[in-house]
Amino acid sequence: MPTPFLPMKPSEESETETQPPPPAAVLAAMPAFRDWAGLSELPLSEVLRRLLPCLRSIHAFAAVCRPWRRLLRASAASLLRPGVPPLLLNPRSGCVTAFAHSRNLLARPLAYRADLSAEGAILLSASRGYLLLLPRRGPSSQGETRIIIVDAFTGAHRREITLPSPRFAYHYAALLPAHLLVFHSKHAFFSLPFPDPNPNPSSSGPRWTKHSLPRSASFVTGVVEFRSRVLGLTNLAQLLEFRLCASPQGQTVRILPATGLPDATTFGQWHFGPCLIAAGDRLLLVLFMLEPRSGSLLECRRGVNKVAVYGLDMARMRWEEVDNIGAYSLFVDYASKSAAACTDVGSCGVEENRIYVAAPGCSWRSFPPGWEATPVDANSELFSRSAMERKPWPSNIWVYPQLFF
């Protein structure tokens, strides 16, 4: 039978109220501050959302503790990457600046810690929040070629990894969740486990694995992750799929039989090359269509007269030109080193359904999908023949804020 509730006697009540304070030893053992690392993910995710799009606040959020940093990494693909437009890194000034029309991203330029101009480094790509750089070989290189991996937002977390051979002309690199890929020709590339390239300390160096590319493939210029698949693009707009764990080894990469694109001679292949972009659940391709050939053997490089966007119908494996990309905006650079998609554009001062292009010596310009040049645009600084003749490096580099991978 349950014990009935008995009211407290007055004497007991007074004893409770006059209890002595806890001893000093107990007070010393109590924490002096709140353990913010123990907060659940639901309120933390809401805090993170309210910090967008201010990248300085996001950076401070990640600096609180490791659990908060892990949450930011886990949320980057769904929260940061689609919701924040890219930043620009100027290698000459060493400053990272925000998109020109956004007042909320950065109050002032960020000082970049890596002096890239002094190193004379060549940009291979901006991948998963890192700059992948190839330093020019000098007298002190002793026949060894390295790849430099630098955090794209702060310039910290710098790593240098020895490449397989100093004789190869490396032209592109990409970071995947578990591998680093380095491309040196049309026919082969190397892969390395990442971020731990040398799990055996007793070995002499990183163990690179060589892979073959299909003989009909051209130079790989881009690698993206889309629907748990790793896809690549060549300068001729060929679509590739990478399966590094495939067996036999010869099936690591295959060309996907996608149709519907114009002939490769009609669009830019290098300076304004094809750009593959994952925009939510759509795979998009940006092509910069060139002026018709004049037939002259001494023809100068042709200017761009159209910015076309194609979407891939995965069921039919067919590219179809689109004139509306919905709430997304696409960002591409002059050297075709990287491309990105951004949504929720209202908070960043970016217009939706636009392609934003930046090039050396000119400000941002935006174009609707399917834009075609008029006679007034024929001599524009961005798409003129003289602009096409410029070298893509050094120029403004995309630093896309998948910041803390």
Short mmCIF file of C-alpha atoms in Angstrom, two decimals:
data_model
loop_
_atom_site.label_atom_id
_atom_site.label_comp_id
_atom_site.label_asym_id
_atom_site.label_seq_id
_atom_site.Cartn_x
_atom_site.Cartn_y
_atom_site.Cartn_z
CA MET A 1 0.00 0.00 0.00
CA PRO A 2 1.51 3.37 -0.97
CA THR A 3 2.73 5.58 1.83
CA PRO A 4 0.52 8.67 2.27
CA PHE A 5 2.06 12.05 1.73
CA LEU A 6 2.97 13.73 5.00
CA PRO A 7 3.43 17.49 5.18
CA MET A 8 6.77 18.73 6.39
CA LYS A 9 6.96 19.83 9.96
CA PRO A 10 7.85 23.46 10.67
CA SER A 11 11.05 22.40 12.37
CA GLU A 12 12.12 20.38 9.32
CA GLU A 13 11.24 23.26 7.01
CA SER A 14 13.41 25.68 8.97
CA GLU A 15 16.29 23.24 8.97
CA THR A 16 16.10 23.01 5.18
CA GLU A 17 16.09 26.76 4.75
CA THR A 18 19.07 27.26 7.00
CA GLN A 19 21.36 24.62 5.43
CA PRO A 20 25.02 25.74 5.40
CA PRO A 21 26.54 26.60 2.00
CA PRO A 22 28.45 23.81 0.18
CA PRO A 23 32.13 23.52 1.08
CA ALA A 24 34.78 25.23 -1.03
CA ALA A 25 35.94 21.89 -2.44
CA VAL A 26 32.50 21.26 -3.94
CA LEU A 27 32.40 24.73 -5.49
CA ALA A 28 35.86 24.27 -7.00
CA ALA A 29 34.74 21.05 -8.68
CA MET A 30 31.71 22.69 -10.32
CA PRO A 31 32.25 23.97 -13.91
CA ALA A 32 32.76 27.71 -14.19
CA PHE A 33 31.07 27.93 -17.60
CA ARG A 34 28.37 26.24 -19.64
CA ASP A 35 29.50 23.26 -21.72
CA TRP A 36 28.21 24.57 -25.05
CA ALA A 37 29.70 21.54 -26.82
CA GLY A 38 26.95 19.43 -25.27
CA LEU A 39 24.08 21.21 -27.02
CA SER A 40 21.96 19.03 -29.30
CA GLU A 41 22.15 19.37 -33.07
CA LEU A 42 18.62 20.74 -33.52
CA PRO A 43 19.13 24.10 -31.75
CA LEU A 44 22.69 24.33 -33.10
CA SER A 45 21.45 23.89 -36.66
CA GLU A 46 18.94 26.69 -36.12
CA VAL A 47 21.69 28.96 -34.80
CA LEU A 48 23.81 28.15 -37.84
CA ARG A 49 20.98 29.01 -40.21
CA ARG A 50 20.53 32.41 -38.58
CA LEU A 51 24.21 33.22 -39.11
CA LEU A 52 23.92 32.99 -42.90
CA PRO A 53 25.19 34.49 -45.05
CA CYS A 54 27.82 36.22 -42.87
CA LEU A 55 30.95 34.13 -43.34
CA ARG A 56 32.78 35.78 -40.45
CA SER A 57 30.03 34.60 -38.08
CA ILE A 58 30.18 31.10 -39.58
CA HIS A 59 33.93 31.07 -39.09
CA ALA A 60 33.45 32.07 -35.44
CA PHE A 61 30.82 29.34 -35.02
CA ALA A 62 33.32 26.71 -36.18
CA ALA A 63 35.97 28.04 -33.82
CA VAL A 64 33.91 27.38 -30.66
CA CYS A 65 34.66 23.66 -30.31
CA ARG A 66 35.13 20.45 -32.27
CA PRO A 67 31.47 19.28 -32.03
CA TRP A 68 30.31 22.58 -33.54
CA ARG A 69 32.92 22.25 -36.27
CA ARG A 70 31.76 18.71 -37.03
CA LEU A 71 28.18 19.93 -37.28
CA LEU A 72 29.23 22.61 -39.74
CA ARG A 73 31.03 20.04 -41.88
CA ALA A 74 27.98 17.81 -41.88
CA SER A 75 25.71 20.74 -42.81
CA ALA A 76 27.96 22.30 -45.46
CA ALA A 77 26.56 20.35 -48.41
CA SER A 78 22.92 21.14 -47.61
CA LEU A 79 23.25 24.54 -45.95
CA LEU A 80 26.39 26.46 -46.87
CA ARG A 81 27.17 25.29 -50.37
CA PRO A 82 23.78 26.09 -51.96
CA GLY A 83 23.10 29.19 -49.87
CA VAL A 84 26.29 31.26 -50.07
CA PRO A 85 27.75 32.60 -53.32
CA PRO A 86 31.48 32.17 -54.00
CA LEU A 87 34.26 34.41 -52.83
CA LEU A 88 37.13 35.73 -54.90
CA LEU A 89 40.77 35.36 -54.04
CA ASN A 90 43.20 37.77 -55.67
CA PRO A 91 46.62 36.06 -55.56
CA ARG A 92 48.47 39.33 -56.11
CA SER A 93 46.93 41.21 -53.18
CA GLY A 94 46.36 38.15 -51.00
CA CYS A 95 42.80 39.29 -50.18
CA VAL A 96 39.56 37.35 -50.17
CA THR A 97 36.57 39.52 -51.07
CA ALA A 98 32.85 38.88 -51.27
CA PHE A 99 30.59 38.91 -54.29
CA ALA A 100 30.31 42.52 -55.41
CA HIS A 101 26.57 42.94 -54.81
CA SER A 102 26.47 41.30 -51.36
CA ARG A 103 26.79 43.53 -48.29
CA ASN A 104 26.18 40.78 -45.74
CA LEU A 105 28.84 38.24 -46.66
CA LEU A 106 31.95 40.10 -45.52
CA ALA A 107 32.24 43.51 -43.89
CA ARG A 108 35.78 43.87 -45.22
CA PRO A 109 38.26 41.75 -47.19
CA LEU A 110 39.91 38.84 -45.43
CA ALA A 111 43.69 38.83 -45.20
CA TYR A 112 44.96 35.65 -46.83
CA ARG A 113 47.92 34.00 -45.13
CA ALA A 114 49.53 32.24 -48.09
CA ASP A 115 51.72 34.42 -50.29
CA LEU A 116 50.88 32.76 -53.59
CA SER A 117 52.46 35.44 -55.75
CA ALA A 118 55.84 34.90 -54.11
CA GLU A 119 55.61 31.17 -54.67
CA GLY A 120 54.62 31.58 -58.31
CA ALA A 121 52.06 28.82 -57.81
CA ILE A 122 49.70 27.64 -60.53
CA LEU A 123 46.09 26.95 -59.59
CA LEU A 124 45.04 23.39 -60.38
CA SER A 125 41.56 23.77 -58.89
CA ALA A 126 39.48 24.97 -55.95
CA SER A 127 38.03 21.74 -54.56
CA ARG A 128 35.99 20.94 -51.41
CA GLY A 129 37.05 24.15 -49.69
CA TYR A 130 40.75 23.93 -50.60
CA LEU A 131 43.04 25.49 -53.16
CA LEU A 132 45.13 22.86 -54.96
CA LEU A 133 48.31 24.57 -56.14
CA LEU A 134 51.30 23.50 -58.17
CA PRO A 135 54.44 25.55 -57.37
CA ARG A 136 56.77 26.34 -60.22
CA ARG A 137 59.93 24.27 -60.06
CA GLY A 138 63.06 26.21 -59.19
CA PRO A 139 66.73 25.49 -58.58
CA SER A 140 66.00 24.30 -55.02
CA SER A 141 63.32 21.78 -56.01
CA GLN A 142 65.93 19.01 -56.43
CA GLY A 143 63.87 17.26 -59.06
CA GLU A 144 60.83 16.86 -56.76
CA THR A 145 57.35 18.15 -57.60
CA ARG A 146 54.80 18.85 -54.89
CA ILE A 147 51.15 19.74 -54.69
CA ILE A 148 50.21 22.37 -52.11
CA ILE A 149 46.81 22.04 -50.41
CA VAL A 150 45.66 25.19 -48.61
CA ASP A 151 42.43 25.97 -46.76
CA ALA A 152 40.62 28.26 -49.17
CA PHE A 153 38.98 30.46 -46.55
CA THR A 154 41.74 31.17 -44.05
CA GLY A 155 44.94 30.09 -45.77
CA ALA A 156 45.66 27.79 -42.83
CA HIS A 157 45.88 23.98 -42.73
CA ARG A 158 48.54 23.97 -45.39
CA ARG A 159 49.84 20.60 -46.60
CA GLU A 160 52.43 19.64 -49.18
CA ILE A 161 52.41 16.22 -50.81
CA THR A 162 55.05 14.88 -53.18
CA LEU A 163 53.67 14.10 -56.64
CA PRO A 164 54.52 10.86 -58.45
CA SER A 165 56.99 12.30 -60.94
CA PRO A 166 58.51 15.72 -61.78
CA ARG A 167 58.39 14.90 -65.50
CA PHE A 168 54.60 15.08 -65.87
CA ALA A 169 52.68 18.22 -66.85
CA TYR A 170 49.90 18.25 -64.24
CA HIS A 171 46.91 20.26 -65.41
CA TYR A 172 44.07 19.53 -62.94
CA ALA A 173 43.45 18.08 -59.48
CA ALA A 174 40.37 17.35 -57.39
CA LEU A 175 39.59 16.33 -53.82
CA LEU A 176 37.01 13.62 -53.15
CA PRO A 177 35.81 12.54 -49.69
CA ALA A 178 38.51 9.83 -49.49
CA HIS A 179 40.91 10.51 -52.39
CA LEU A 180 43.06 13.14 -54.05
CA LEU A 181 43.07 12.93 -57.87
CA VAL A 182 45.80 14.45 -60.03
CA PHE A 183 45.55 14.51 -63.84
CA HIS A 184 48.63 14.75 -66.02
CA SER A 185 47.52 13.69 -69.53
CA LYS A 186 44.52 12.66 -71.62
CA HIS A 187 45.19 9.00 -70.92
CA ALA A 188 46.02 8.59 -67.21
CA PHE A 189 45.75 10.09 -63.74
CA PHE A 190 46.90 9.28 -60.21
CA SER A 191 44.90 8.80 -57.00
CA LEU A 192 45.99 8.96 -53.38
CA PRO A 193 44.07 8.22 -50.15
CA PHE A 194 43.21 11.50 -48.46
CA PRO A 195 43.52 13.01 -45.87
CA ASP A 196 45.98 10.31 -44.74
CA PRO A 197 48.19 9.69 -47.79
CA ASN A 198 50.84 7.78 -45.87
CA PRO A 199 49.27 5.56 -43.18
CA ASN A 200 52.50 3.58 -42.83
CA PRO A 201 55.18 5.87 -41.31
CA SER A 202 57.94 3.41 -42.24
CA SER A 203 57.28 3.76 -45.98
CA SER A 204 59.33 6.15 -48.10
CA GLY A 205 56.47 8.35 -49.29
CA PRO A 206 52.83 8.53 -50.40
CA ARG A 207 51.60 5.57 -52.41
CA TRP A 208 50.02 6.90 -55.57
CA THR A 209 47.89 4.60 -57.73
CA LYS A 210 47.90 5.06 -61.49
CA HIS A 211 44.60 4.80 -63.38
CA SER A 212 43.85 4.77 -67.10
CA LEU A 213 41.37 7.04 -68.83
CA PRO A 214 39.35 5.88 -71.86
CA ARG A 215 41.37 6.30 -75.03
CA SER A 216 38.64 8.43 -76.63
CA ALA A 217 38.51 10.86 -73.67
CA SER A 218 40.06 14.31 -73.81
CA PHE A 219 41.59 16.38 -70.98
CA VAL A 220 39.61 16.26 -67.71
CA THR A 221 38.79 19.81 -66.57
CA GLY A 222 36.23 19.26 -63.81
CA VAL A 223 35.07 16.72 -61.22
CA VAL A 224 31.80 16.99 -59.24
CA GLU A 225 29.87 14.84 -56.79
CA PHE A 226 26.25 14.29 -57.80
CA ARG A 227 23.74 11.88 -56.24
CA SER A 228 26.49 9.84 -54.58
CA ARG A 229 28.33 9.54 -57.91
CA VAL A 230 31.63 11.11 -58.94
CA LEU A 231 31.33 12.64 -62.40
CA GLY A 232 33.91 14.36 -64.55
CA LEU A 233 33.94 16.59 -67.60
CA THR A 234 36.50 17.04 -70.34
CA ASN A 235 37.30 20.15 -72.34
CA LEU A 236 35.19 18.61 -75.15
CA ALA A 237 32.17 18.27 -72.78
CA GLN A 238 32.49 14.49 -72.53
CA LEU A 239 30.80 13.17 -69.38
CA LEU A 240 32.80 10.66 -67.30
CA GLU A 241 32.04 8.55 -64.23
CA PHE A 242 34.78 7.65 -61.72
CA ARG A 243 34.73 4.44 -59.68
CA LEU A 244 38.06 4.24 -57.92
CA CYS A 245 37.20 0.95 -56.20
CA ALA A 246 36.07 -0.77 -59.40
CA SER A 247 37.58 -4.05 -60.51
CA PRO A 248 39.26 -4.67 -62.85
CA GLN A 249 41.35 -1.51 -62.68
CA GLY A 250 40.68 -0.66 -66.33
CA GLN A 251 37.04 0.12 -65.46
CA THR A 252 37.88 2.88 -62.99
CA VAL A 253 36.60 5.53 -65.42
CA ARG A 254 34.03 5.23 -68.19
CA ILE A 255 32.49 7.67 -70.64
CA LEU A 256 28.74 8.05 -70.18
CA PRO A 257 26.93 8.01 -73.53
CA ALA A 258 25.14 11.36 -73.25
CA THR A 259 23.76 13.01 -76.40
CA GLY A 260 22.22 16.34 -77.36
CA LEU A 261 25.22 18.71 -77.25
CA PRO A 262 26.46 20.80 -80.20
CA ASP A 263 29.71 19.96 -81.94
CA ALA A 264 32.80 20.60 -79.81
CA THR A 265 34.21 23.04 -82.39
CA THR A 266 31.35 25.48 -81.69
CA PHE A 267 32.06 26.18 -77.99
CA GLY A 268 35.03 27.26 -75.90
CA GLN A 269 37.30 24.52 -74.60
CA TRP A 270 39.82 26.24 -72.32
CA HIS A 271 39.55 29.92 -71.35
CA PHE A 272 35.74 29.81 -71.35
CA GLY A 273 35.54 26.05 -71.26
CA PRO A 274 32.60 23.75 -70.44
CA CYS A 275 31.52 23.85 -66.77
CA LEU A 276 29.71 20.99 -65.03
CA ILE A 277 27.58 22.09 -62.06
CA ALA A 278 25.43 20.19 -59.58
CA ALA A 279 22.43 22.43 -58.81
CA GLY A 280 20.29 20.57 -56.30
CA ASP A 281 18.82 17.54 -58.04
CA ARG A 282 19.81 18.78 -61.51
CA LEU A 283 23.08 18.34 -63.36
CA LEU A 284 23.78 21.41 -65.49
CA LEU A 285 26.36 22.19 -68.14
CA VAL A 286 27.39 25.72 -69.14
CA LEU A 287 28.78 26.17 -72.66
CA PHE A 288 30.22 29.40 -74.02
CA MET A 289 29.36 29.30 -77.71
CA LEU A 290 31.91 30.87 -80.06
CA GLU A 291 31.57 33.07 -83.10
CA PRO A 292 31.36 31.15 -86.38
CA ARG A 293 34.64 30.32 -88.06
CA SER A 294 35.73 32.68 -90.81
CA GLY A 295 37.55 30.00 -92.76
CA SER A 296 40.91 31.77 -92.58
CA LEU A 297 43.94 29.72 -91.61
CA LEU A 298 45.23 32.77 -89.73
CA GLU A 299 41.98 33.21 -87.85
CA CYS A 300 42.30 34.86 -84.44
CA ARG A 301 40.72 33.30 -81.39
CA ARG A 302 36.96 33.66 -81.64
CA GLY A 303 34.90 35.59 -79.14
CA VAL A 304 31.85 34.31 -77.25
CA ASN A 305 28.45 35.06 -78.72
CA LYS A 306 26.15 32.91 -76.54
CA VAL A 307 25.98 31.53 -73.00
CA ALA A 308 24.03 28.25 -73.15
CA VAL A 309 22.90 26.06 -70.26
CA TYR A 310 22.03 22.39 -70.69
CA GLY A 311 20.33 20.06 -68.25
CA LEU A 312 20.86 16.30 -68.29
CA ASP A 313 17.84 14.02 -68.58
CA MET A 314 19.26 11.10 -66.58
CA ALA A 315 16.61 8.64 -67.81
CA ARG A 316 17.40 9.21 -71.50
CA MET A 317 21.01 10.37 -70.95
CA ARG A 318 20.37 13.37 -73.15
CA TRP A 319 21.41 17.01 -72.68
CA GLU A 320 18.61 19.51 -73.29
CA GLU A 321 19.09 23.28 -73.48
CA VAL A 322 17.17 25.18 -70.81
CA ASP A 323 16.24 28.85 -70.53
CA ASN A 324 15.29 28.75 -66.85
CA ILE A 325 17.27 27.30 -63.95
CA GLY A 326 14.72 28.29 -61.32
CA ALA A 327 15.90 29.73 -58.03
CA TYR A 328 19.54 28.91 -58.75
CA SER A 329 22.32 31.17 -59.93
CA LEU A 330 25.45 29.74 -61.53
CA PHE A 331 28.97 31.11 -60.99
CA VAL A 332 31.86 30.37 -63.34
CA ASP A 333 35.33 31.81 -63.75
CA TYR A 334 37.26 32.89 -66.79
CA ALA A 335 39.75 30.03 -66.59
CA SER A 336 37.05 27.36 -66.13
CA LYS A 337 38.86 26.18 -63.01
CA SER A 338 35.69 25.88 -60.95
CA ALA A 339 31.95 26.48 -61.04
CA ALA A 340 29.21 26.60 -58.41
CA ALA A 341 25.46 26.93 -57.97
CA CYS A 342 23.76 29.15 -55.40
CA THR A 343 20.16 29.28 -54.21
CA ASP A 344 18.31 31.34 -51.57
CA VAL A 345 19.72 34.31 -53.42
CA GLY A 346 17.64 36.99 -51.73
CA SER A 347 19.87 37.05 -48.64
CA CYS A 348 23.03 37.47 -50.70
CA GLY A 349 22.08 40.17 -53.18
CA VAL A 350 22.21 37.74 -56.11
CA GLU A 351 19.59 37.43 -58.83
CA GLU A 352 18.15 34.01 -59.52
CA ASN A 353 18.18 32.38 -62.96
CA ARG A 354 21.48 34.00 -63.91
CA ILE A 355 25.00 32.96 -64.88
CA TYR A 356 27.64 35.14 -63.22
CA VAL A 357 31.01 35.33 -64.96
CA ALA A 358 34.24 36.98 -63.80
CA ALA A 359 37.44 37.49 -65.76
CA PRO A 360 40.75 39.33 -65.28
CA GLY A 361 40.46 43.08 -65.50
CA CYS A 362 36.68 43.36 -65.49
CA SER A 363 33.87 43.39 -62.96
CA TRP A 364 31.15 40.80 -62.55
CA ARG A 365 28.70 40.34 -65.36
CA SER A 366 25.50 38.28 -65.29
CA PHE A 367 23.67 36.66 -68.17
CA PRO A 368 20.34 34.84 -68.40
CA PRO A 369 20.52 31.27 -69.73
CA GLY A 370 20.59 31.39 -73.51
CA TRP A 371 21.96 34.95 -73.69
CA GLU A 372 23.16 35.88 -77.18
CA ALA A 373 25.46 38.74 -78.09
CA THR A 374 24.28 41.79 -80.00
CA PRO A 375 26.49 44.11 -82.10
CA VAL A 376 26.84 46.33 -79.02
CA ASP A 377 28.40 43.41 -77.10
CA ALA A 378 30.84 42.47 -79.83
CA ASN A 379 33.70 44.43 -78.29
CA SER A 380 32.81 43.88 -74.64
CA GLU A 381 35.82 43.45 -72.38
CA LEU A 382 34.66 40.09 -71.06
CA PHE A 383 34.00 38.22 -74.30
CA SER A 384 36.13 40.08 -76.83
CA ARG A 385 38.96 38.40 -78.76
CA SER A 386 41.52 40.36 -76.77
CA ALA A 387 40.06 39.01 -73.51
CA MET A 388 40.22 35.48 -74.87
CA GLU A 389 43.92 35.96 -75.53
CA ARG A 390 44.69 36.76 -71.91
CA LYS A 391 46.26 34.16 -69.69
CA PRO A 392 43.93 32.70 -67.06
CA TRP A 393 46.58 33.06 -64.30
CA PRO A 394 47.04 35.13 -62.33
CA SER A 395 43.41 36.12 -62.15
CA ASN A 396 40.64 36.15 -59.61
CA ILE A 397 40.21 32.63 -58.30
CA TRP A 398 36.99 31.11 -57.11
CA VAL A 399 37.01 30.17 -53.47
CA TYR A 400 33.74 28.38 -52.94
CA PRO A 401 32.71 28.27 -49.28
CA GLN A 402 32.55 24.57 -48.53
CA LEU A 403 34.68 26.10 -45.86
CA PHE A 404 35.55 23.55 -43.27
CA PHE A 405 36.00 20.27 -45.12
#
